[in-house]
mmCIF file of C-alpha atoms and ligand atoms in Angstrom:
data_model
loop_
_atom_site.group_PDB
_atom_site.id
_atom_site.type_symbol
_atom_site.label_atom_id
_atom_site.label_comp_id
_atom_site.label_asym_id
_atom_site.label_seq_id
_atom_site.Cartn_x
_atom_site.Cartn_y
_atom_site.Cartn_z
ATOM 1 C CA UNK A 770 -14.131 -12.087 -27.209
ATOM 2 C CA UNK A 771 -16.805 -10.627 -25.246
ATOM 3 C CA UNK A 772 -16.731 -6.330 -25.385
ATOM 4 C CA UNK A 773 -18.323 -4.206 -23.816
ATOM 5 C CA UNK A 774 -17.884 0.039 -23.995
ATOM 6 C CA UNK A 775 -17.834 2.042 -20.630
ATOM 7 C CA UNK A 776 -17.352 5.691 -19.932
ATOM 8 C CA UNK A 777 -15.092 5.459 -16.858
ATOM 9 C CA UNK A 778 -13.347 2.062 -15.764
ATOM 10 C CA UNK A 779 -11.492 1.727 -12.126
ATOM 11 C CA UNK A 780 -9.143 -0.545 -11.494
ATOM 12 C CA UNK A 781 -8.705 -1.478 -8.123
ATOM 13 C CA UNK A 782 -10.762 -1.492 -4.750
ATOM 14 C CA UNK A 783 -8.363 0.354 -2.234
ATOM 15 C CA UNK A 784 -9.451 3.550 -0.387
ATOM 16 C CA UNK A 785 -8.438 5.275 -3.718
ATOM 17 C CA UNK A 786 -10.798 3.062 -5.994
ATOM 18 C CA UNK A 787 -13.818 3.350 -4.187
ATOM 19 C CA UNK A 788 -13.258 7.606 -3.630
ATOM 20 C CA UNK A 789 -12.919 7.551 -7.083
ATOM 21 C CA UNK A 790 -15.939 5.143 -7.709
ATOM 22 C CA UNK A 791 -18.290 7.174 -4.896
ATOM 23 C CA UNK A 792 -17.006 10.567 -6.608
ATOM 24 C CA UNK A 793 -17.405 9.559 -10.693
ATOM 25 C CA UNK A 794 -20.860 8.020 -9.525
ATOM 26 C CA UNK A 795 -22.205 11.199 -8.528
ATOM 27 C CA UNK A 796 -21.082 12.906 -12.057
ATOM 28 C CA UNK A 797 -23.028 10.101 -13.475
ATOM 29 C CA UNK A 798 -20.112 8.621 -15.323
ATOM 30 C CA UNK A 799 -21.681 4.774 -14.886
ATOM 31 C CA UNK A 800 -18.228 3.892 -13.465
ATOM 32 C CA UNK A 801 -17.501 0.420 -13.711
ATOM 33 C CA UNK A 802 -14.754 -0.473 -10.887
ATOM 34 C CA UNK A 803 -12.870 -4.005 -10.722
ATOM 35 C CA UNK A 804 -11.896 -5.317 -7.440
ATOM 36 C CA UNK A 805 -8.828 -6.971 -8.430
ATOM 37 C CA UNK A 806 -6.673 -10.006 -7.028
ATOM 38 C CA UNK A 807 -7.186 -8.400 -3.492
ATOM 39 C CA UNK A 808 -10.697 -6.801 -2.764
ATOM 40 C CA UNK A 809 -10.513 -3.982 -0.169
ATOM 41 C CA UNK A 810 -6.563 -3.979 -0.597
ATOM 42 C CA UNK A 811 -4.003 -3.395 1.856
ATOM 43 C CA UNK A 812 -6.262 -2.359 4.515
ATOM 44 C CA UNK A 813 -8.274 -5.782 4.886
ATOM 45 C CA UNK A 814 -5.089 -7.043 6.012
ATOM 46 C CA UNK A 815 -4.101 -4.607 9.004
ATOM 47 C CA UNK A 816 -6.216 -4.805 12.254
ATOM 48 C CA UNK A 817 -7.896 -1.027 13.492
ATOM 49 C CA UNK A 818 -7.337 1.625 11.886
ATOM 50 C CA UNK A 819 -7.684 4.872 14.170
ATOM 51 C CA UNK A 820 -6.006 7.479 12.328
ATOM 52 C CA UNK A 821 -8.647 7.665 9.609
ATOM 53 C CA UNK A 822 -10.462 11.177 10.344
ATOM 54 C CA UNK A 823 -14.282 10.591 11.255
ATOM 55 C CA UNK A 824 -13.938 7.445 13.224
ATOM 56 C CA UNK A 825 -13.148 8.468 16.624
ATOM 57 C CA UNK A 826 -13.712 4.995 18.216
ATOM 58 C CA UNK A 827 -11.297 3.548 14.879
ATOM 59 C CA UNK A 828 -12.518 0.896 12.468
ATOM 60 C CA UNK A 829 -11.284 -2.364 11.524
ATOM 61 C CA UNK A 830 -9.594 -2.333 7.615
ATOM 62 C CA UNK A 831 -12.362 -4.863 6.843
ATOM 63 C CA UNK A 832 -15.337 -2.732 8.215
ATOM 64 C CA UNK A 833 -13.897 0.521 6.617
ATOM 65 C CA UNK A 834 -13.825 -1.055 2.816
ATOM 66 C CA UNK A 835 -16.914 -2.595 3.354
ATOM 67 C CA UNK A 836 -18.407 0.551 4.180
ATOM 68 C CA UNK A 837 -16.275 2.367 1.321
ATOM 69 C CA UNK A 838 -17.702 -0.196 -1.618
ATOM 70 C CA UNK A 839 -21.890 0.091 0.026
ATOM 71 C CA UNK A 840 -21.204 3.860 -0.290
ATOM 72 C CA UNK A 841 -19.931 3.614 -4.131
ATOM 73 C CA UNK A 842 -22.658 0.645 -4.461
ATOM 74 C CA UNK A 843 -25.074 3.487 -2.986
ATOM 75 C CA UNK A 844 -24.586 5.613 -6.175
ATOM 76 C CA UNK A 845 -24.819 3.087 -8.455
ATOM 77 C CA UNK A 846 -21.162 2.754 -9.091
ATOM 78 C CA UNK A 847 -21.152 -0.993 -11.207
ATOM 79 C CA UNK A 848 -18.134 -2.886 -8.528
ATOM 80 C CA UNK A 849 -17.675 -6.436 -9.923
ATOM 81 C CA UNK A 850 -14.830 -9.028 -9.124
ATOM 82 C CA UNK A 851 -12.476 -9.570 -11.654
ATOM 83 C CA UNK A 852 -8.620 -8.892 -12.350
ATOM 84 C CA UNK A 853 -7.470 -6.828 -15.094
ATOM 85 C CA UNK A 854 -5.289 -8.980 -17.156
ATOM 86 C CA UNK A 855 -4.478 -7.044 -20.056
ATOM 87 C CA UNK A 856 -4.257 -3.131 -20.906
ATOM 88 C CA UNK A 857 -4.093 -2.103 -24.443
ATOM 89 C CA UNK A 858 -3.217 2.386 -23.815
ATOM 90 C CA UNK A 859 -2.522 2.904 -27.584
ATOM 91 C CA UNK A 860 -5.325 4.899 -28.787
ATOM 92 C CA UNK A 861 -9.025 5.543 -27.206
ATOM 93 C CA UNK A 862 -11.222 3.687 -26.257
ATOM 94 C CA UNK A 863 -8.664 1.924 -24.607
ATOM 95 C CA UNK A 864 -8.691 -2.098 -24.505
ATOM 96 C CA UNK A 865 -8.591 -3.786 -21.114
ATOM 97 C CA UNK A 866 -8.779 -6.835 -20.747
ATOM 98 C CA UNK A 867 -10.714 -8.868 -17.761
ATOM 99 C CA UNK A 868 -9.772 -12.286 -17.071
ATOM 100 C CA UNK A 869 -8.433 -12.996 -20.002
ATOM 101 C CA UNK A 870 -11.717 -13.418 -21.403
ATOM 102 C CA UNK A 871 -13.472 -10.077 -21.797
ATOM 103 C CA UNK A 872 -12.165 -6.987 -23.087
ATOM 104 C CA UNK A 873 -13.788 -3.492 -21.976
ATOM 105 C CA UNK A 874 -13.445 -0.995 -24.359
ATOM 106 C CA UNK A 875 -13.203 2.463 -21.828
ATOM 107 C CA UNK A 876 -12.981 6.218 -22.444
ATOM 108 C CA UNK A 877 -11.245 7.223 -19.464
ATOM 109 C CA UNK A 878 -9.222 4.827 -17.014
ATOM 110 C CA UNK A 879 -8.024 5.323 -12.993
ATOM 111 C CA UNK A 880 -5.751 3.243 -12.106
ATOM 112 C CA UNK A 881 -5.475 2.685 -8.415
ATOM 113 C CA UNK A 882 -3.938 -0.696 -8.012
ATOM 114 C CA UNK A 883 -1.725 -0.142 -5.106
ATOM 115 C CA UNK A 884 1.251 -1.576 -3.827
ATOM 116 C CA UNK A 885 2.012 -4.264 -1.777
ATOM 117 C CA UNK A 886 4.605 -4.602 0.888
ATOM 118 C CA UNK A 887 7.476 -6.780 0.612
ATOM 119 C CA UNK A 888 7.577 -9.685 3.083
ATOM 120 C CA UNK A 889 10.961 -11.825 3.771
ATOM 121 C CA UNK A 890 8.725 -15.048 2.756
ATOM 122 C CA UNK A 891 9.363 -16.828 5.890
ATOM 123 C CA UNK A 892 6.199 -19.461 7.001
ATOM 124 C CA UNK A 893 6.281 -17.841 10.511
ATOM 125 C CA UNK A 894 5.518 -14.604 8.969
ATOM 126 C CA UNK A 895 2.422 -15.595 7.634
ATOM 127 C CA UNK A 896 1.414 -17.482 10.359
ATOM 128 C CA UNK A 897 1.722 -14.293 12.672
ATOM 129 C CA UNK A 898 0.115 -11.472 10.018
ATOM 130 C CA UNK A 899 -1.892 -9.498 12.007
ATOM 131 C CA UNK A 900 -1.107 -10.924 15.321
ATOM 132 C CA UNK A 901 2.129 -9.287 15.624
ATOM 133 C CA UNK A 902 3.674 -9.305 11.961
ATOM 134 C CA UNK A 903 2.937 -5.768 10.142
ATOM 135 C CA UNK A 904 4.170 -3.642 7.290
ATOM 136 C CA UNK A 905 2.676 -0.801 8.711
ATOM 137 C CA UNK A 906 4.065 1.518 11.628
ATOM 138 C CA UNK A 907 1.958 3.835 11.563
ATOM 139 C CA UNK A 908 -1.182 1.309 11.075
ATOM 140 C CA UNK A 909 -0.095 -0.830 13.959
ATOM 141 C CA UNK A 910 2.267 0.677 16.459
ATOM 142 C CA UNK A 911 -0.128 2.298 18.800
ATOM 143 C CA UNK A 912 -1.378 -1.376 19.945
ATOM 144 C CA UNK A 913 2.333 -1.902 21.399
ATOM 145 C CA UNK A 914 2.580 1.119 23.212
ATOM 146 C CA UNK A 915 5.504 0.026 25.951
ATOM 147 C CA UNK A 916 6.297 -3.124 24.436
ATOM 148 C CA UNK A 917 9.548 -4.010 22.970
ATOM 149 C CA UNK A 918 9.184 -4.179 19.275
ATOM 150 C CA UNK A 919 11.493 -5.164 15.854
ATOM 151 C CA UNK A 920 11.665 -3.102 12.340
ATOM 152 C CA UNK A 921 13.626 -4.827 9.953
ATOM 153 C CA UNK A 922 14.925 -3.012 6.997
ATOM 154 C CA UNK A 923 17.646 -0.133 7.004
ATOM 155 C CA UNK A 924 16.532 2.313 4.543
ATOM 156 C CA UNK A 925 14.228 5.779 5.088
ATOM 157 C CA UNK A 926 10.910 3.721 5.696
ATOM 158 C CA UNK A 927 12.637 1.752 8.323
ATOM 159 C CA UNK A 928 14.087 4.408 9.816
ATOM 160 C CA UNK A 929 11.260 6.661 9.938
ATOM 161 C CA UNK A 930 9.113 3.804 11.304
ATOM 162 C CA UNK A 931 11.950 3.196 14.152
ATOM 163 C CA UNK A 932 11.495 6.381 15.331
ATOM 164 C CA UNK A 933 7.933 6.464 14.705
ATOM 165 C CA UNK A 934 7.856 3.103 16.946
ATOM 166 C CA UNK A 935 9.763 4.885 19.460
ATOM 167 C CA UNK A 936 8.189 7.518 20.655
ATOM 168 C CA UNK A 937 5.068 4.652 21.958
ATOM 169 C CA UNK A 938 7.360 1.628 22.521
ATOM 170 C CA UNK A 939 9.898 1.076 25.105
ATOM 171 C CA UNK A 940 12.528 -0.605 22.975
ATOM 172 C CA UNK A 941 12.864 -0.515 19.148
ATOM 173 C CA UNK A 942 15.189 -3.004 17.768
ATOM 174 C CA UNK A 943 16.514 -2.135 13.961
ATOM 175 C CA UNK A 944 17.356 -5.606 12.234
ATOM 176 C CA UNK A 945 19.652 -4.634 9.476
ATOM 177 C CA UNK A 946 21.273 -6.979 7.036
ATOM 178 C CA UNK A 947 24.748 -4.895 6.702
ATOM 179 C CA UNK A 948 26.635 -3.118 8.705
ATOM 180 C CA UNK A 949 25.415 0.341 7.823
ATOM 181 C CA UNK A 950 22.155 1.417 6.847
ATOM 182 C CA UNK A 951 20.864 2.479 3.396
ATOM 183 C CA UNK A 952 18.633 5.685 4.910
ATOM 184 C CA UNK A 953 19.817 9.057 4.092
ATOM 185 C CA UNK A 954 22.181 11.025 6.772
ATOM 186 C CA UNK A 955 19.176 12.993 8.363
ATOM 187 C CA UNK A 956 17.450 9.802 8.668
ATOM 188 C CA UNK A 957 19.944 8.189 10.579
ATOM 189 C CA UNK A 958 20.936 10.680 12.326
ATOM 190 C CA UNK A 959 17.543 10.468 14.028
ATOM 191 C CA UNK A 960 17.720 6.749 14.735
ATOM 192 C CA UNK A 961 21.251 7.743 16.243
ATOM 193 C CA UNK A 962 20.004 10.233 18.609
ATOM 194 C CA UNK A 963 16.784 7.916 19.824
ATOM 195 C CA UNK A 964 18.220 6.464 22.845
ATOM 196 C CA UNK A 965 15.280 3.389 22.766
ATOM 197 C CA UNK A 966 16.347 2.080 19.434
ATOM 198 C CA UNK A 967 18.801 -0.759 18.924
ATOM 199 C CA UNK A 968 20.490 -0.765 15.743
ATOM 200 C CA UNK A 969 21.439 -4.802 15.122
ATOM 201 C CA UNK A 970 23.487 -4.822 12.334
ATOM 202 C CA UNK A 971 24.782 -7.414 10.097
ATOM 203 C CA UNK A 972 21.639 -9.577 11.430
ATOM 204 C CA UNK A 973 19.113 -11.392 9.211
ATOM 205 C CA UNK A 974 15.773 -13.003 10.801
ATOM 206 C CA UNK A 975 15.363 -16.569 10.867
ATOM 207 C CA UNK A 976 12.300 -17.117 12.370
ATOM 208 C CA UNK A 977 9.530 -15.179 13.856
ATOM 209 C CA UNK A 978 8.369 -16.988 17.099
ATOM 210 C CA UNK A 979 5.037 -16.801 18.813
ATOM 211 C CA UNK A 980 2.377 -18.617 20.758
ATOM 212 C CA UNK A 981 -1.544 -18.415 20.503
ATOM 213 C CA UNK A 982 -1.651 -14.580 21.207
ATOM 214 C CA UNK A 983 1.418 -13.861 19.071
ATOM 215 C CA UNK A 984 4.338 -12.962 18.483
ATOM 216 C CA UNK A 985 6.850 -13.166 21.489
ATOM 217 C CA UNK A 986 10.576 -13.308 19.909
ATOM 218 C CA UNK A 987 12.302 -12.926 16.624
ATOM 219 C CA UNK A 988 15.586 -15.589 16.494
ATOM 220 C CA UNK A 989 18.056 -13.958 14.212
ATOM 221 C CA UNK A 990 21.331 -15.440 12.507
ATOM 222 C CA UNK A 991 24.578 -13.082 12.534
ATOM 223 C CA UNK A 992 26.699 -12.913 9.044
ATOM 224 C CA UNK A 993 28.964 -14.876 10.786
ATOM 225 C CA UNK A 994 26.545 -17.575 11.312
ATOM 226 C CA UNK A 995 25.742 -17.518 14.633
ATOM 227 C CA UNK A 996 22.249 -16.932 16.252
ATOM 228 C CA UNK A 997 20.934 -15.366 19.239
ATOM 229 C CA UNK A 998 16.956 -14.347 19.896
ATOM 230 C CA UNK A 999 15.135 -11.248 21.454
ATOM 231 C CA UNK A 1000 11.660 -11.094 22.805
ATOM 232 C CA UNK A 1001 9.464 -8.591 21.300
ATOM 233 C CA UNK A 1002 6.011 -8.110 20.205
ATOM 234 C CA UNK A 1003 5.774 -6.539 17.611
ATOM 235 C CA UNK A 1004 7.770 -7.761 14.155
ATOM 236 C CA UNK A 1005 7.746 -4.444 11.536
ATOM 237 C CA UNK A 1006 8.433 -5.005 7.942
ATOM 238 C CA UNK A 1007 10.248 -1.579 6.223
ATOM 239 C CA UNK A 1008 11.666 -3.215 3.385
ATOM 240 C CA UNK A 1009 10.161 -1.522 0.504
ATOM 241 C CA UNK A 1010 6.914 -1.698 -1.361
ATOM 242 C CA UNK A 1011 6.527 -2.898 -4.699
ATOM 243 C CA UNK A 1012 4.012 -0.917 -6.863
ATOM 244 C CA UNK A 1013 1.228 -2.953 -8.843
ATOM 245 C CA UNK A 1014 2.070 -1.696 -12.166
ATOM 246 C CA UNK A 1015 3.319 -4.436 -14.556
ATOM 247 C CA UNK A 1016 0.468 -4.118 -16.466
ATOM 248 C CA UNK A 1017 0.852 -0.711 -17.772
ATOM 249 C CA UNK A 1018 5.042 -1.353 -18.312
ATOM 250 C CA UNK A 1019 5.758 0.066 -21.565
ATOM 251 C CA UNK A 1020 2.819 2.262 -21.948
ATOM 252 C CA UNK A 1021 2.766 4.542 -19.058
ATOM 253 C CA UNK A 1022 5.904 6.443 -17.508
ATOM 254 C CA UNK A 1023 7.094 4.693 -14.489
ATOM 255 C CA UNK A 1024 9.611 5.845 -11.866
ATOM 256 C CA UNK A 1025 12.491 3.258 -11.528
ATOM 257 C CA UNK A 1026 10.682 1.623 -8.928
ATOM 258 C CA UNK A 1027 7.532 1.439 -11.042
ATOM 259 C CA UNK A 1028 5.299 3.708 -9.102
ATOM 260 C CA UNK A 1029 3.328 5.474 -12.286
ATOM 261 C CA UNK A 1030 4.402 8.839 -13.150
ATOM 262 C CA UNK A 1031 2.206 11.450 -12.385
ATOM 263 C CA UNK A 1032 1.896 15.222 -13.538
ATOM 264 C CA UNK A 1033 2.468 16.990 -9.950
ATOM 265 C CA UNK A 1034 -0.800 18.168 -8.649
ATOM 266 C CA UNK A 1035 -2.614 16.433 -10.996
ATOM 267 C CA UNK A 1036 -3.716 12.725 -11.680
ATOM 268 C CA UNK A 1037 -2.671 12.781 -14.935
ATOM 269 C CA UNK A 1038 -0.549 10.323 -16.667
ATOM 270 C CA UNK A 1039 1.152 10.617 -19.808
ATOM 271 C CA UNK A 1040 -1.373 9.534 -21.717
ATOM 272 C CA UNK A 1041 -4.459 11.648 -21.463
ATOM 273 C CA UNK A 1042 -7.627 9.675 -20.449
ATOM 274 C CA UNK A 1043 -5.368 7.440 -18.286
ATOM 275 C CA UNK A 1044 -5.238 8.492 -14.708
ATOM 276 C CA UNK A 1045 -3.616 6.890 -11.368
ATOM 277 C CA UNK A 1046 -4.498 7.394 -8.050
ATOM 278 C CA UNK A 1047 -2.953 5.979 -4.590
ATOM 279 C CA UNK A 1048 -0.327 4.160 -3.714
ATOM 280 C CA UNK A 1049 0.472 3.044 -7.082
ATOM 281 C CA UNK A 1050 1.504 6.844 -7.539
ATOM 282 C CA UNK A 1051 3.069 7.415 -4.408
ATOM 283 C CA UNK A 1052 6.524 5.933 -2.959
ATOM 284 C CA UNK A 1053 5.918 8.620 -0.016
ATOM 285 C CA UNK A 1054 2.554 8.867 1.975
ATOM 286 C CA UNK A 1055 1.128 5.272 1.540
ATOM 287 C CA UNK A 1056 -2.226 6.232 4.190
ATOM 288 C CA UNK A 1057 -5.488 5.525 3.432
ATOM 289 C CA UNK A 1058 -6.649 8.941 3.799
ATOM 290 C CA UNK A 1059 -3.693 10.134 1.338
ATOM 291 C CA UNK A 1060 -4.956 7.560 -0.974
ATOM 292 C CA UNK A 1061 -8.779 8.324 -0.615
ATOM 293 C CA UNK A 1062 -7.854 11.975 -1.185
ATOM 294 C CA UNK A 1063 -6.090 10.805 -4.328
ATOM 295 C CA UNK A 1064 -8.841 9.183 -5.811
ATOM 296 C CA UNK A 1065 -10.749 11.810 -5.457
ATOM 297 C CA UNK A 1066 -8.538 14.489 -6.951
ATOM 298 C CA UNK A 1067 -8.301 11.247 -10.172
ATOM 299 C CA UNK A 1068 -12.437 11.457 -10.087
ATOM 300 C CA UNK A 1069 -12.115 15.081 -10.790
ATOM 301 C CA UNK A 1070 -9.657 14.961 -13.134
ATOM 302 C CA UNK A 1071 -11.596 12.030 -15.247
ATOM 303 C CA UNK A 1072 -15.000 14.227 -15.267
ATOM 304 C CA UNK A 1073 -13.432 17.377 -16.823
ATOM 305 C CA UNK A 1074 -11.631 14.618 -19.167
ATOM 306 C CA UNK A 1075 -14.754 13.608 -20.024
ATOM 307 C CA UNK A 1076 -17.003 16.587 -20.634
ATOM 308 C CA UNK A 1077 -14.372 18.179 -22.667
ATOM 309 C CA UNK A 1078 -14.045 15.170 -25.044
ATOM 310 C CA UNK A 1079 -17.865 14.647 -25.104
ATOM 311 C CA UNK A 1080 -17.291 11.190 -24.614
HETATM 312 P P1 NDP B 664 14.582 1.028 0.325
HETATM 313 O O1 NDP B 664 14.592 0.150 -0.870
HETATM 314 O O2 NDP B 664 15.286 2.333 0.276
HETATM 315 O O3 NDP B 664 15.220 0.243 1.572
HETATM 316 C C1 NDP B 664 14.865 -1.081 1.825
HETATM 317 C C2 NDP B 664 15.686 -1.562 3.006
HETATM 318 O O4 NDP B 664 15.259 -2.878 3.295
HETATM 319 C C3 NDP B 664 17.180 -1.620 2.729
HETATM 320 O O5 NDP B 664 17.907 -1.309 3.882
HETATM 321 C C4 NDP B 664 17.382 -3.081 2.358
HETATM 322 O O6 NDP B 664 18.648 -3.573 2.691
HETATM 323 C C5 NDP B 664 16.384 -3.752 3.253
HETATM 324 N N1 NDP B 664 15.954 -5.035 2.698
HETATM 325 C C6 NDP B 664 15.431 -5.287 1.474
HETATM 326 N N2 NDP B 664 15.125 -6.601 1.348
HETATM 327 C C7 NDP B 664 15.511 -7.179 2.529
HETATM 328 C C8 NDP B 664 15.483 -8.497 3.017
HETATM 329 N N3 NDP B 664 14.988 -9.512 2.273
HETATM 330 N N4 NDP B 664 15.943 -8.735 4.261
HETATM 331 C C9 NDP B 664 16.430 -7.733 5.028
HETATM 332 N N5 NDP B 664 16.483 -6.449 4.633
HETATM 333 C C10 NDP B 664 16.023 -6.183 3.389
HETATM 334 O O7 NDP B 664 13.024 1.169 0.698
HETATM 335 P P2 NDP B 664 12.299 2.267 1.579
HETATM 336 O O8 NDP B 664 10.890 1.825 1.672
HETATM 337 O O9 NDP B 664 13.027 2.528 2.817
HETATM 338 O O10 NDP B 664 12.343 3.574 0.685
HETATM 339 C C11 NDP B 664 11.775 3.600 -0.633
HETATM 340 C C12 NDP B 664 11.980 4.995 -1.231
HETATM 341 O O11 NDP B 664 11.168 5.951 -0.544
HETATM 342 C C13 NDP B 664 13.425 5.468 -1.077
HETATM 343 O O12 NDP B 664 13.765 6.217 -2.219
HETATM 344 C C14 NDP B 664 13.365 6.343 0.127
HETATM 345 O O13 NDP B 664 14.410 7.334 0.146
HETATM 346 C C15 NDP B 664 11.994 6.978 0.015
HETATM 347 N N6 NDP B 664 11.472 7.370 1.329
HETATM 348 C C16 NDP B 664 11.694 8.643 1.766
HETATM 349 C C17 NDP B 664 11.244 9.051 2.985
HETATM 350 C C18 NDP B 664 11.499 10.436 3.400
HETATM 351 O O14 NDP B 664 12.155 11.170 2.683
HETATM 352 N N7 NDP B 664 11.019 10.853 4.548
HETATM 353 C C19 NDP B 664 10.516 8.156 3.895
HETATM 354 C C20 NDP B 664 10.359 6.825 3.358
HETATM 355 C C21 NDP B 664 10.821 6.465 2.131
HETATM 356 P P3 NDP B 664 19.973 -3.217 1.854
HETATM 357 O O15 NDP B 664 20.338 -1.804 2.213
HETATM 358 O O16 NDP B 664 20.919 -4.227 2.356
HETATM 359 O O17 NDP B 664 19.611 -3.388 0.408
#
């Protein structure tokens, strides 16, 4: 098979990625960053974002990792498509494997191959993604300031997102499967003392329903069976994210949802050389900025790694 050595490899082409990639380019560590199933990530798929500091007018996701991978590009960071199919930790160089037909043989690895939401897998979700279907509150929910709006999912995320939603939104409905939610006691306290949220318990979505613009109405079905619909805008997934980590099963330390183990403060995983940044890492934060920060912080990390192993 086709091998080829290089000082610093990045896997992944989030906001963490391409910090890392514009940050080990300027060291001069020839990074060599691969986009992935997903170039840009997450953030392709959500409309504006405004809450990323330096944009005052906001920036689509699009336009943001765009500008993200010229910048990395800019510095000569080497950004080629391709999906990581195979990751041999054991020893150094480590052996990762591209497409299942070219292994890179790298000195130092960041991993920053994010998460991705979890959908229900209804058709009319897809069909309204980005045009009133999001996994992302804080993303998303300024553009339905006093609309009436739906989170489904009844642990912290959703929680924190319903009252997120309703401080801008006139009504928040809560679709929860049973009939008490999953969130810890602060949590729902909260929901309990926001007078514009509607807990629906018991209640499982059906269908998502919409017209050109979007999404009007959700029609739900009740554990006993029945059905009713509301009319909202807005449809909010909070049902938990699913870290992009199978690869690295077995060889790095995972949390028991997967998200890779990091030591605090640090990048570092448990095997030295390896290092994760972004929402792979974190269950908690899940911005961009959090996750450009993080590859940053990996960057740093990887260059000291570097230098003091002369490699
Ligand atoms: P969780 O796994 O805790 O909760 C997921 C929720 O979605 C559950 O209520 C679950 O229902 C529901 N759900 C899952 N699949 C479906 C489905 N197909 N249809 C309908 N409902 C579904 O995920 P979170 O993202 O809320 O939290 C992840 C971790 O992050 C947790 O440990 C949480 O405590 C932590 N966290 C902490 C925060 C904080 O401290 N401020 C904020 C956010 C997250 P069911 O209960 O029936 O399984």
């Amino acid at each position: 098979m086709n091998t080829e050595k290089v000082r610093c490899l990045i896997i992944g082409s989030g906001p963490a990625g391409f910090t890392a990639a514009i940050y080990t380019s300027r060291a001069n560590l020839s990074p060599v960053l691969y986009e992935g199933i997903e170039p840009g990530g997450q953030l392709t798929t959500t409309t504006e974002i405004e809450n990323f500091p330096g944009y005052p007018e906001g920036i689509s996701g699009q336009a943001m990792m765009e500008d993200l991978k010229r910048q990395a590009l800019r510095f000569g960071a080497d950004v080629r498509r391709g999906t990581i199919t195979k990751a041999e930790l054991g020893s150094r160089p480590f052996r990762i494997t591209v497409d299942n037909d070219k292994v890179i043989e790298a000195e130092s690895v960041i991993i920053s191959t994010g998460a991705t939401a979890k959908y229900l897998g209804l058709e009319s979700e897809m069909r309204y993604r980005g045009a009133g279907v999001s996994a992302c509150a804080t993303c998303d929910g300024f553009f339905y300031r006093k609309k009436v709006v739906a989170v489904v999912g009844g642990g912290d995320t959703a929680c924190e997102e319903a009252t997120y939603l309703a401080s801008l939104c006139r009504k928040v409905y809560m679709i929860v499967r049973k009939d008490y939610l999953r969130a810890s006691k602060a949590m729902q306290q909260r929901v309990n003392d926001t007078e514009n949220i509607e807990v629906l318990y018991g209640c499982n979505t059906q269908e998502i329903l919409g017209d050109e613009e979007g999404v009007t109405g959700a029609r739900l079905v009740r554990n006993d069976g029945t059905t009713f619909t509301i009319d909202i805008a807005g449809f909010f997934l909070a049902i938990g994210h699913h870290p992009n980590s199978e690869l690295f099963a077995g060889q790095l330390e995972l949390d028991q949802e997967g998200y890779i183990k990091t030591v605090p403060g640090t990048s570092k995983t448990n095997i030295e050389g390896v290092f994760a940044a972004g929402d792979v890492k974190d269950p908690h934060y899940r911005q961009a900025i959090t996750a450009a920060g993080s590859g940053c912080i990996a960057a740093l990390d990887c260059e000291r790694f570097l230098l003091a192993n002369n490699a």
